[in-house]
Tab-separated table of C-alpha atoms in Angstrom:
chain	number	residue	atom	x	y	z
A	1	ASP	CA	25.734	16.042	-55.728
A	2	THR	CA	25.081	12.969	-53.586
A	3	ALA	CA	27.775	12.550	-50.943
A	4	VAL	CA	27.485	8.824	-50.144
A	5	SER	CA	25.440	6.714	-52.531
A	6	GLN	CA	24.456	3.064	-52.424
A	7	THR	CA	22.990	0.710	-54.982
A	8	PRO	CA	20.599	-0.911	-55.003
A	9	LYS	CA	18.190	0.795	-52.638
A	10	TYR	CA	16.078	-2.342	-52.283
A	11	LEU	CA	17.124	-5.951	-52.718
A	12	VAL	CA	14.759	-8.910	-52.445
A	13	THR	CA	16.267	-12.339	-52.946
A	14	GLN	CA	15.974	-15.987	-52.062
A	15	MET	CA	17.888	-17.829	-49.357
A	16	GLY	CA	21.130	-19.282	-50.628
A	17	ASN	CA	21.717	-16.634	-53.297
A	18	ASP	CA	24.815	-14.417	-53.533
A	19	LYS	CA	24.364	-10.661	-53.795
A	20	SER	CA	26.438	-7.483	-53.790
A	21	ILE	CA	25.778	-3.955	-52.573
A	22	LYS	CA	27.830	-1.069	-53.926
A	23	CYS	CA	28.842	2.148	-52.201
A	24	GLU	CA	30.512	5.256	-53.557
A	25	GLN	CA	31.468	8.516	-51.870
A	26	ASN	CA	32.484	11.785	-53.513
A	27	LEU	CA	33.596	13.562	-50.339
A	28	GLY	CA	37.285	12.808	-50.786
A	29	HIS	CA	37.301	10.721	-47.606
A	30	ASP	CA	39.815	7.959	-47.071
A	31	THR	CA	37.819	5.766	-44.689
A	32	MET	CA	34.636	3.879	-45.485
A	33	TYR	CA	32.381	1.657	-43.369
A	34	TRP	CA	29.597	-0.877	-43.586
A	35	TYR	CA	26.915	-0.966	-40.887
A	36	LYS	CA	23.959	-3.288	-40.396
A	37	GLN	CA	20.688	-1.981	-38.913
A	38	ASP	CA	18.271	-4.643	-37.741
A	39	SER	CA	14.500	-4.469	-37.472
A	40	LYS	CA	14.762	-2.882	-34.022
A	41	LYS	CA	16.852	-0.037	-35.461
A	42	PHE	CA	20.049	-1.229	-33.786
A	43	LEU	CA	22.979	-0.017	-35.878
A	44	LYS	CA	26.170	-2.046	-35.654
A	45	ILE	CA	29.452	-1.645	-37.466
A	46	MET	CA	30.614	-4.527	-39.634
A	47	PHE	CA	33.773	-3.319	-41.403
A	48	SER	CA	35.882	-0.270	-42.025
A	49	TYR	CA	38.506	0.375	-44.683
A	50	ASN	CA	41.145	3.076	-44.744
A	51	ASN	CA	42.886	3.656	-48.062
A	52	LYS	CA	41.722	0.232	-49.259
A	53	GLU	CA	43.104	-1.461	-46.122
A	54	LEU	CA	40.812	-3.328	-43.720
A	55	ILE	CA	40.873	-1.612	-40.314
A	56	ILE	CA	37.789	-2.834	-38.431
A	57	ASN	CA	36.423	-6.332	-38.884
A	58	GLU	CA	33.748	-7.135	-36.358
A	59	THR	CA	32.577	-10.694	-35.694
A	60	VAL	CA	30.760	-10.989	-38.986
A	61	PRO	CA	30.248	-14.368	-40.722
A	62	ASN	CA	32.820	-14.901	-43.442
A	63	ARG	CA	29.940	-15.082	-45.920
A	64	PHE	CA	30.280	-11.281	-45.863
A	65	SER	CA	33.248	-9.998	-47.826
A	66	PRO	CA	33.947	-6.311	-48.298
A	67	LYS	CA	35.994	-5.147	-51.243
A	68	SER	CA	37.516	-1.724	-51.761
A	69	PRO	CA	38.767	-1.179	-55.322
A	70	ASP	CA	39.772	2.401	-54.489
A	71	LYS	CA	39.323	5.015	-51.759
A	72	ALA	CA	35.953	6.160	-53.110
A	73	HIS	CA	34.304	2.743	-53.303
A	74	LEU	CA	33.499	0.001	-50.815
A	75	ASN	CA	31.365	-2.911	-51.930
A	76	LEU	CA	29.821	-5.641	-49.821
A	77	HIS	CA	29.398	-9.141	-51.199
A	78	ILE	CA	27.251	-11.635	-49.335
A	79	ASN	CA	27.362	-15.355	-50.111
A	80	SER	CA	24.722	-17.960	-49.313
A	81	LEU	CA	22.187	-15.470	-47.987
A	82	GLU	CA	20.238	-16.444	-44.862
A	83	LEU	CA	16.948	-15.184	-43.443
A	84	GLY	CA	18.833	-13.460	-40.624
A	85	ASP	CA	20.701	-11.298	-43.132
A	86	SER	CA	17.522	-9.331	-43.763
A	87	ALA	CA	18.273	-5.804	-42.576
A	88	VAL	CA	19.147	-2.346	-43.808
A	89	TYR	CA	22.824	-1.999	-44.708
A	90	PHE	CA	24.377	1.441	-44.496
A	91	CYS	CA	27.617	2.593	-45.992
A	92	ALA	CA	29.419	5.554	-44.389
A	93	SER	CA	32.613	7.496	-44.944
A	94	SER	CA	34.869	9.846	-43.002
A	95	THR	CA	38.341	11.290	-42.940
A	96	TYR	CA	40.830	9.346	-40.839
A	97	GLY	CA	42.798	10.638	-37.904
A	98	GLU	CA	43.554	9.030	-34.567
A	99	GLY	CA	42.982	11.112	-31.474
A	100	SER	CA	40.359	13.305	-33.081
A	101	TYR	CA	36.731	13.081	-34.010
A	102	ASN	CA	35.927	12.359	-37.629
A	103	GLU	CA	32.284	12.752	-38.600
A	104	GLN	CA	30.871	9.771	-40.408
A	105	PHE	CA	28.519	10.533	-43.291
A	106	PHE	CA	25.972	7.853	-44.022
A	107	GLY	CA	24.434	6.726	-47.268
A	108	PRO	CA	20.677	6.220	-47.744
A	109	GLY	CA	20.829	2.487	-46.979
A	110	THR	CA	20.074	-0.725	-48.850
A	111	ARG	CA	17.068	-2.644	-47.576
A	112	LEU	CA	17.813	-6.353	-48.011
A	113	THR	CA	14.994	-8.875	-47.691
A	114	VAL	CA	15.843	-12.572	-47.818
A	115	LEU	CA	12.864	-14.863	-48.501
B	1	GLN	CA	24.236	-6.033	-21.324
B	2	LYS	CA	24.805	-3.711	-24.269
B	3	GLU	CA	27.650	-1.193	-24.065
B	4	VAL	CA	25.187	1.618	-24.765
B	5	GLU	CA	21.605	1.603	-23.496
B	6	GLN	CA	18.863	3.819	-24.882
B	7	ASP	CA	15.134	3.768	-24.277
B	8	PRO	CA	13.518	2.896	-27.619
B	9	GLY	CA	10.354	4.894	-26.940
B	10	PRO	CA	8.267	5.831	-28.771
B	11	LEU	CA	8.125	9.259	-27.203
B	12	SER	CA	5.143	11.347	-28.248
B	13	VAL	CA	5.041	15.062	-27.354
B	14	PRO	CA	3.035	18.119	-28.437
B	15	GLU	CA	4.618	20.798	-30.573
B	16	GLY	CA	6.552	23.302	-28.474
B	17	ALA	CA	7.456	20.817	-25.737
B	18	ILE	CA	10.963	20.327	-24.377
B	19	VAL	CA	12.220	16.854	-25.182
B	20	SER	CA	14.869	14.992	-23.215
B	21	LEU	CA	16.598	11.977	-24.759
B	22	ASN	CA	19.137	9.945	-22.825
B	23	CYS	CA	21.715	7.202	-23.074
B	24	THR	CA	23.775	5.360	-20.508
B	25	TYR	CA	26.971	3.497	-21.226
B	26	SER	CA	29.351	1.146	-19.483
B	27	ASN	CA	32.718	1.680	-21.213
B	28	SER	CA	34.724	4.371	-19.409
B	29	ALA	CA	37.079	4.599	-22.414
B	30	PHE	CA	34.443	6.444	-24.462
B	31	GLN	CA	35.524	10.036	-25.117
B	32	TYR	CA	33.465	11.123	-28.121
B	33	PHE	CA	29.703	11.339	-27.817
B	34	MET	CA	27.419	11.898	-30.758
B	35	TRP	CA	23.730	12.295	-31.457
B	36	TYR	CA	22.456	11.223	-34.864
B	37	ARG	CA	18.970	11.858	-36.245
B	38	GLN	CA	17.442	9.322	-38.597
B	39	TYR	CA	14.280	10.042	-40.547
B	40	SER	CA	12.206	7.121	-41.719
B	41	ARG	CA	13.830	5.245	-44.623
B	42	LYS	CA	16.912	7.513	-44.552
B	43	GLY	CA	20.471	7.247	-43.312
B	44	PRO	CA	21.514	8.708	-39.947
B	45	GLU	CA	22.816	12.274	-39.987
B	46	LEU	CA	24.967	13.866	-37.323
B	47	LEU	CA	23.209	16.390	-35.088
B	48	MET	CA	25.830	17.128	-32.481
B	49	TYR	CA	29.000	15.776	-30.996
B	50	THR	CA	30.774	16.429	-27.706
B	51	TYR	CA	34.248	15.530	-26.581
B	52	SER	CA	34.535	14.337	-22.966
B	53	SER	CA	32.265	15.928	-20.352
B	54	GLY	CA	30.330	19.142	-20.642
B	55	ASN	CA	27.537	20.853	-22.505
B	56	LYS	CA	27.196	21.968	-26.085
B	57	GLU	CA	24.420	24.057	-27.540
B	58	ASP	CA	23.362	24.474	-31.170
B	59	GLY	CA	20.148	26.345	-31.764
B	60	ARG	CA	17.284	24.422	-30.189
B	61	PHE	CA	19.531	21.457	-29.361
B	62	THR	CA	21.696	20.987	-26.265
B	63	ALA	CA	23.928	17.974	-25.680
B	64	GLN	CA	25.168	17.108	-22.198
B	65	VAL	CA	27.745	14.553	-21.140
B	66	ASP	CA	28.308	13.414	-17.567
B	67	LYS	CA	31.204	10.997	-17.661
B	68	SER	CA	31.139	10.418	-13.908
B	69	SER	CA	27.639	8.958	-14.248
B	70	LYS	CA	28.232	7.538	-17.750
B	71	TYR	CA	25.134	9.380	-18.898
B	72	ILE	CA	24.500	11.589	-21.919
B	73	SER	CA	21.471	13.646	-22.854
B	74	LEU	CA	20.054	15.556	-25.786
B	75	PHE	CA	17.530	18.306	-25.118
B	76	ILE	CA	15.320	19.700	-27.844
B	77	ARG	CA	13.603	22.991	-27.063
B	78	ASP	CA	10.460	24.200	-28.810
B	79	SER	CA	10.062	20.863	-30.539
B	80	GLN	CA	8.583	20.878	-34.040
B	81	PRO	CA	6.758	18.205	-36.067
B	82	SER	CA	9.833	18.172	-38.326
B	83	ASP	CA	11.831	16.855	-35.341
B	84	SER	CA	9.867	13.592	-35.555
B	85	ALA	CA	12.536	10.972	-36.195
B	86	THR	CA	14.617	8.338	-34.463
B	87	TYR	CA	17.480	9.745	-32.392
B	88	LEU	CA	20.549	7.570	-32.015
B	89	CYS	CA	23.306	8.198	-29.527
B	90	ALA	CA	26.771	6.988	-30.509
B	91	MET	CA	30.136	6.869	-28.765
B	92	SER	CA	33.727	6.075	-29.469
B	93	ALA	CA	36.999	5.863	-27.624
B	94	ASP	CA	40.204	7.695	-28.510
B	95	ASN	CA	42.303	6.258	-31.341
B	96	THR	CA	39.446	4.439	-33.003
B	97	ASP	CA	36.806	5.213	-35.601
B	98	LYS	CA	34.554	2.486	-34.236
B	99	LEU	CA	31.198	3.973	-33.251
B	100	ILE	CA	29.004	2.152	-30.771
B	101	PHE	CA	25.361	3.086	-31.204
B	102	GLY	CA	22.398	2.991	-28.868
B	103	THR	CA	19.228	1.364	-30.134
B	104	GLY	CA	17.631	4.748	-30.886
B	105	THR	CA	14.599	6.555	-29.458
B	106	ARG	CA	11.682	7.192	-31.758
B	107	LEU	CA	10.286	10.684	-31.240
B	108	GLN	CA	6.968	11.924	-32.546
B	109	VAL	CA	6.017	15.594	-32.233
B	110	PHE	CA	2.360	16.204	-32.968
B	111	PRO	CA	0.894	19.601	-33.976
């Protein structure tokens, strides 16, 4: 009964490769997010989608492309991987409603190592 | 300067101690204040959230927000070894789901 799941859990790859990380939530939420956590534990939002529509797009290189096939899924594709992309990537989901707090539930993370 | 500042620690305390974790911020538009706990190799999980200024208590945990000083705190009473984790503060403004996180404070509670 996992709420937010990510695959794979670990990803080790060479510089220049293209890779994808998948995220699924079974909470019935309509908003999903991608965060990046660096080696110093700093967690920063990258993207958010609401009902398959891009809402937040931080200053992320365009090598990163999120794709939301439906409300329950948000995938992250990364082209031409660089050493600096090594980090833990977290997916999260929440309900959506302006002017109120909506708890974000995080997945277990995908640890990406670029060699 | 980051929008949210948090001492990274580590903070090491004996079991039973009272722990105080703090964050300062610069954006006066922040209205929602959260504390997340992250165990090693896991995703963050929400501990507490507070809207605007004030205190909120939940068991051994108390969250305080002082908007005039742009300062938030999390107090843990009777700390336990199971409280050993990284504690992340997070904030957001009205009309946005964008959370701004602090860098996290690593806490270790030893028996």
